[in-house]
Amino acid sequence: MKFVFLTIQRFFTLRSISTMSENLSKNLCTCQSSEPRHDKLIVYQILVRLFGNRNLTNIVHGTIEQNGVGKMNDINDACLNELKRFGYTHIWYCGLLEHATLTDYTAYGIRKDSPYIVKGLAGSPYAVKDYYDIDPDVAVDIPNRISEFEQLVKRTHAHGLQVLMDFIPNHVAREYGSDIRPDEDFGINDDQTKAFSPTNDFYYIKNEEFQMPNVEHIPLSIDISKITKYTERPARATGNDVFHSKPLITDWFETAKLNYGTDYAVGKNFFDPRPPLWDKLFRILCYWIDKGVDGFRCDMAEMVPSDFWHWLITSIRKAYPERRIVFIAEIYRPDLYQRYIEHGLFDYLYDKVGLYDGLRWLLEEGSILGNCNDITRIHNELKHIDRHMLRFLENHDEIRIAAKPFAGNPWKAIPAAVCTAAMHSGPFMIYFGQEIGVDSVGQKGFQGDDGRTTIFDYWGIPEFQAWYNNGACDGNQLTVAQKSLRLFYESLIKLVHNHKAIYCVSSKLIDLQFANHSLYDTKKIYSFIRYHEHDEQLLFILNFDYKNSYDIELAIPNEIWPSIGLDTTKVYTIQEIFIDGKLKLELRSNENLRLKLPGNQVYVFQIQQ
């Protein structure tokens, strides 16, 4: 197991980790209850297939029998109780829908998938082959897998947590076919002689056969000489907008793109009358909402027309007026943000190409792109919609913080994590294992050695199983350093829950970089104030240089004092309330604050009235 904090922690010694842990523990004891009193979402993403998998054999391209798989039942009461205590409000259960796989479930009446169009032995959770079913991998009693899902939802709700699941409307597995609702299958009424028709569910490449990428993605354990080659004629467009018959290995070749009524060849929409696909997707969402699902993370939402989202979300809200169904859009085009909020009606959007990218540049070892002034720029660009932006440092698509291609050290992310959680009132998300510094090293199967936790292969995560501890979910097998990192994230969530200057939608941010370019290195240090009306003010000072300490001065210009509820004639005591918990300073108008800022340090000062 490569993950050893004490060897990668050049700048966090056992003593400093222990001191930080002691301070955080004391501060937690003085905090109010973490029971949310607000609408800020704290999301925990779980890839169910990996979460509870106690088999750590980890054979490259290993089968389900060799490497094991996690189950929905692994997410037990002890687990949910701890996640609730930790401060999460929503659990995103990732990879629940039945998707293409190379595991044989024909004994249960589930059609076998062609190895030519499956990525990895386990398969991609985003190549769904039955929108109305649960993946058999994650069920203990496979014939009763829907019942196991319903029990998971009930358990989650019983612990005061909300359930999010994936909705993947842009594409489906090439061999999609529902066992539960075959009458709702896609393409069964398509006119395949037409490349485009608003009444077709798919796009077709006329008179051409689908040509698969090379067979290098097929595991060597599978004898392709004994397998019937997958055929598709006419070929359908591939999920990532490949409108020809020969996608590359790097394309989403295992999926077919769905047709919402946009003719890409002429750049024209045909939304009136409403394409039949729209109603199929509405019925799918209703199916899962009726089973208790509280919201959806919508995969590649930007590749589906905003007119569809407007109709769909409006229809869902009319159908379920008594419930708040949350819609989160995966989106990477800032030029579309406003449209997908205002017209598409999404509650929240991914902030990946903004804050995530800016923070990653600051954390990457040797990066010349990192600059705290980019945080200022990103805030200014998104401040009109910041409450709609979901912030994160990890998810299933991204490289683990601890991995060498990212920070190479999970502790380096402390200032960045504070930014993602506390800068705005929008949601904050943690990917399972981030809180204990999970790394990802080596080849797994289809997933290469790229720093990501695999979504394609059967695999076990040793660091996470140290927390899971055979279902006790008490972390008793974690190292001291892992426990300390987890305590940091817990304390960060409690900080969010307990301060209206952070969680309240009406709270505001004042970026202080503009006043401090001559006082400290604004490329490495970032400061801002969060305040709620005139009753709470928090000052954040973050040092992204994890190697070096600085003696700094910090200015809070007189002209902003009245706007945040401060009287320039008074002297205020400011108390550090987060990691240090001891430092007190006096704040006077016309005088700069002076303090020592250790490497990788975060100070959160509460201005005491």
XYZ file of N, CA, C and O in Angstrom, residues 63-138:
304
model
N -11.572 -10.190 -12.424
C -13.017 -10.415 -12.518
C -13.689 -10.056 -11.196
O -13.028 -9.807 -10.172
N -15.010 -10.097 -11.201
C -15.753 -9.826 -9.976
C -15.452 -10.892 -8.925
O -15.414 -10.595 -7.720
N -15.190 -12.138 -9.370
C -14.843 -13.204 -8.429
C -13.461 -12.980 -7.833
O -13.220 -13.274 -6.657
N -12.553 -12.439 -8.615
C -11.188 -12.220 -8.134
C -11.064 -10.972 -7.264
O -10.428 -11.004 -6.204
N -11.646 -9.868 -7.707
C -11.444 -8.578 -7.037
C -12.618 -8.125 -6.181
O -12.479 -7.159 -5.424
N -13.747 -8.797 -6.300
C -14.887 -8.435 -5.477
C -15.593 -7.172 -5.955
O -15.169 -6.500 -6.895
N -16.663 -6.826 -5.251
C -17.442 -5.639 -5.612
C -18.244 -5.192 -4.396
O -18.651 -6.008 -3.565
N -18.444 -3.884 -4.273
C -19.253 -3.346 -3.189
C -20.744 -3.483 -3.475
O -21.157 -3.593 -4.637
N -21.521 -3.475 -2.419
C -22.968 -3.661 -2.532
C -23.717 -2.482 -1.895
O -23.194 -1.786 -1.024
N -24.970 -2.313 -2.299
C -25.808 -1.299 -1.661
C -25.960 -1.567 -0.172
O -25.988 -0.629 0.638
N -26.033 -2.841 0.191
C -26.205 -3.192 1.605
C -24.985 -2.841 2.451
O -25.073 -2.791 3.686
N -23.834 -2.607 1.808
C -22.649 -2.180 2.558
C -22.839 -0.795 3.165
O -22.161 -0.429 4.132
N -23.738 -0.023 2.566
C -24.015 1.321 3.078
C -25.073 1.152 4.173
O -26.261 1.347 3.971
N -24.591 0.752 5.332
C -25.457 0.328 6.427
C -25.779 1.491 7.371
O -25.386 2.640 7.140
N -26.482 1.192 8.441
C -26.868 2.239 9.391
C -25.660 2.894 10.044
O -25.647 4.112 10.268
N -24.642 2.100 10.357
C -23.434 2.681 10.966
C -22.786 3.680 10.019
O -22.347 4.762 10.428
N -22.736 3.328 8.754
C -22.156 4.209 7.742
C -22.962 5.499 7.625
O -22.412 6.609 7.681
N -24.262 5.374 7.471
C -25.113 6.547 7.277
C -25.153 7.427 8.519
O -25.197 8.659 8.414
N -25.112 6.799 9.674
C -25.078 7.572 10.912
C -23.815 8.420 10.982
O -23.848 9.598 11.379
N -22.694 7.850 10.557
C -21.428 8.586 10.582
C -21.418 9.691 9.529
O -20.911 10.795 9.781
N -21.969 9.420 8.363
C -22.024 10.460 7.320
C -22.912 11.620 7.758
O -22.593 12.785 7.502
N -23.996 11.317 8.424
C -24.861 12.378 8.951
C -24.139 13.168 10.031
O -24.171 14.410 10.050
N -23.477 12.456 10.938
C -22.745 13.138 12.007
C -21.644 14.026 11.436
O -21.370 15.113 11.956
N -21.044 13.580 10.357
C -19.958 14.312 9.717
C -20.442 15.656 9.177
O -19.652 16.594 9.044
N -21.726 15.719 8.818
C -22.294 16.986 8.367
C -22.834 17.004 6.950
O -23.260 18.048 6.463
N -22.831 15.855 6.276
C -23.361 15.827 4.920
C -24.880 15.992 4.942
O -25.554 15.600 5.896
N -25.396 16.548 3.854
C -26.854 16.693 3.707
C -27.399 15.794 2.607
O -28.551 15.374 2.660
N -26.573 15.504 1.597
C -27.003 14.712 0.446
C -25.947 13.665 0.124
O -24.750 13.956 0.164
N -26.407 12.459 -0.223
C -25.511 11.394 -0.668
C -25.804 11.122 -2.135
O -26.932 10.795 -2.501
N -24.773 11.288 -2.969
C -24.907 10.972 -4.388
C -24.421 9.541 -4.587
O -23.236 9.260 -4.501
N -25.388 8.646 -4.818
C -25.065 7.252 -5.079
C -24.781 7.092 -6.567
O -25.676 7.137 -7.412
N -23.522 6.891 -6.875
C -23.053 6.864 -8.251
C -22.957 5.424 -8.748
O -22.512 4.535 -8.017
N -23.386 5.191 -9.992
C -23.236 3.881 -10.608
C -24.315 2.880 -10.243
O -24.071 1.671 -10.278
N -25.515 3.348 -9.917
C -26.594 2.442 -9.525
C -27.364 1.883 -10.713
O -27.868 0.759 -10.663
N -27.510 2.661 -11.768
C -28.307 2.209 -12.908
C -27.626 1.037 -13.617
O -26.406 0.974 -13.719
N -28.447 0.128 -14.116
C -27.888 -1.036 -14.806
C -27.151 -0.589 -16.069
O -27.706 0.118 -16.911
N -25.898 -0.997 -16.169
C -25.077 -0.575 -17.294
C -24.376 -1.772 -17.932
O -24.362 -2.877 -17.379
N -23.818 -1.538 -19.104
C -23.127 -2.598 -19.827
C -21.953 -3.125 -19.005
O -21.218 -2.363 -18.383
N -21.769 -4.442 -19.014
C -20.731 -5.088 -18.215
C -20.307 -6.381 -18.890
O -21.050 -6.949 -19.710
N -19.128 -6.875 -18.544
C -18.682 -8.164 -19.067
C -18.906 -9.296 -18.080
O -18.532 -10.444 -18.351
N -19.490 -9.001 -16.937
C -19.893 -10.062 -16.008
C -21.178 -10.694 -16.519
O -22.112 -9.991 -16.929
N -21.229 -11.992 -16.490
C -22.341 -12.748 -17.067
C -23.487 -12.881 -16.051
O -23.339 -13.556 -15.025
N -24.605 -12.233 -16.353
C -25.789 -12.334 -15.504
C -26.960 -12.975 -16.248
O -28.121 -12.748 -15.908
N -26.648 -13.793 -17.271
C -27.731 -14.409 -18.047
C -28.574 -15.362 -17.192
O -29.749 -15.596 -17.502
N -28.002 -15.889 -16.120
C -28.768 -16.768 -15.231
C -29.924 -16.022 -14.568
O -30.863 -16.656 -14.066
N -29.842 -14.693 -14.563
C -30.896 -13.876 -13.953
C -31.753 -13.182 -15.010
O -32.473 -12.231 -14.709
N -31.645 -13.663 -16.253
C -32.466 -13.101 -17.317
C -31.955 -11.793 -17.869
O -32.696 -11.070 -18.550
N -30.679 -11.475 -17.599
C -30.091 -10.226 -18.087
C -29.206 -10.541 -19.286
O -28.305 -11.379 -19.208
N -29.454 -9.872 -20.392
C -28.734 -10.134 -21.623
C -27.236 -9.863 -21.464
O -26.824 -8.900 -20.828
N -26.422 -10.702 -22.086
C -24.976 -10.548 -22.047
C -24.551 -9.432 -23.000
O -25.120 -9.267 -24.080
N -23.532 -8.667 -22.618
C -23.058 -7.559 -23.439
C -21.837 -7.970 -24.253
O -21.024 -8.789 -23.818
N -21.701 -7.369 -25.421
C -20.562 -7.659 -26.284
C -19.299 -7.005 -25.740
O -19.279 -5.798 -25.474
N -18.204 -7.767 -25.611
C -16.940 -7.183 -25.134
C -16.396 -6.096 -26.062
O -15.571 -5.289 -25.637
N -16.855 -6.080 -27.292
C -16.374 -5.077 -28.227
C -16.820 -3.665 -27.843
O -16.176 -2.685 -28.234
N -17.914 -3.552 -27.097
C -18.457 -2.227 -26.788
C -18.663 -2.044 -25.281
O -19.637 -1.424 -24.837
N -17.734 -2.585 -24.501
C -17.731 -2.383 -23.047
C -16.326 -1.969 -22.640
O -15.342 -2.565 -23.106
N -16.230 -0.974 -21.789
C -14.930 -0.527 -21.288
C -14.678 -1.156 -19.920
O -15.371 -0.852 -18.951
N -13.681 -2.044 -19.849
C -13.363 -2.709 -18.595
C -14.286 -3.881 -18.337
O -15.357 -4.006 -18.938
N -13.884 -4.746 -17.392
C -14.730 -5.889 -17.064
C -16.010 -5.463 -16.359
O -17.075 -6.034 -16.582
N -15.911 -4.461 -15.499
C -17.101 -3.995 -14.791
C -17.966 -3.113 -15.682
O -19.188 -3.078 -15.539
N -17.341 -2.379 -16.601
C -18.089 -1.507 -17.499
C -18.278 -0.113 -16.936
O -18.220 0.105 -15.727
N -18.530 0.830 -17.823
C -18.748 2.213 -17.402
C -20.146 2.396 -16.837
O -21.130 2.011 -17.473
N -20.261 3.015 -15.659
C -21.597 3.317 -15.119
C -22.370 4.313 -15.975
O -23.557 4.520 -15.752
N -21.686 4.904 -16.948
C -22.326 5.912 -17.796
C -22.666 5.373 -19.182
O -22.947 6.132 -20.101
N -22.652 4.038 -19.300
C -23.179 3.363 -20.489
C -24.389 2.554 -20.029
O -24.339 1.321 -19.895
N -25.471 3.252 -19.757
C -26.655 2.631 -19.149
C -27.376 1.755 -20.170
O -27.599 2.160 -21.315
N -27.745 0.551 -19.725
C -28.475 -0.329 -20.646
C -29.901 -0.606 -20.181
O -30.651 -1.269 -20.900
N -30.271 -0.114 -19.012
C -31.671 -0.180 -18.588
C -31.908 0.924 -17.570
O -31.451 0.835 -16.431
N -32.623 1.964 -17.996
C -32.896 3.099 -17.124
C -33.846 2.755 -15.985
O -33.975 3.526 -15.029
N -34.518 1.629 -16.085
C -35.520 1.258 -15.094
C -35.023 0.191 -14.123
O -35.803 -0.365 -13.368
N -33.737 -0.076 -14.139
C -33.233 -1.177 -13.317
C -31.955 -0.772 -12.582
O -31.275 0.185 -12.950
N -31.670 -1.525 -11.540
C -30.461 -1.351 -10.735
C -29.411 -2.338 -11.211
O -29.722 -3.481 -11.569
N -28.157 -1.911 -11.209
C -27.086 -2.774 -11.672
C -26.942 -4.001 -10.771
O -26.863 -3.864 -9.542
N -26.915 -5.195 -11.356
C -26.837 -6.407 -10.524
C -25.546 -6.506 -9.715
O -25.521 -7.176 -8.676
N -24.487 -5.859 -10.173
C -23.225 -5.893 -9.427
C -23.403 -5.454 -7.980
O -22.724 -5.972 -7.080
N -24.255 -4.474 -7.742
C -24.314 -3.849 -6.420
C -25.412 -4.439 -5.536
O -25.709 -3.896 -4.470
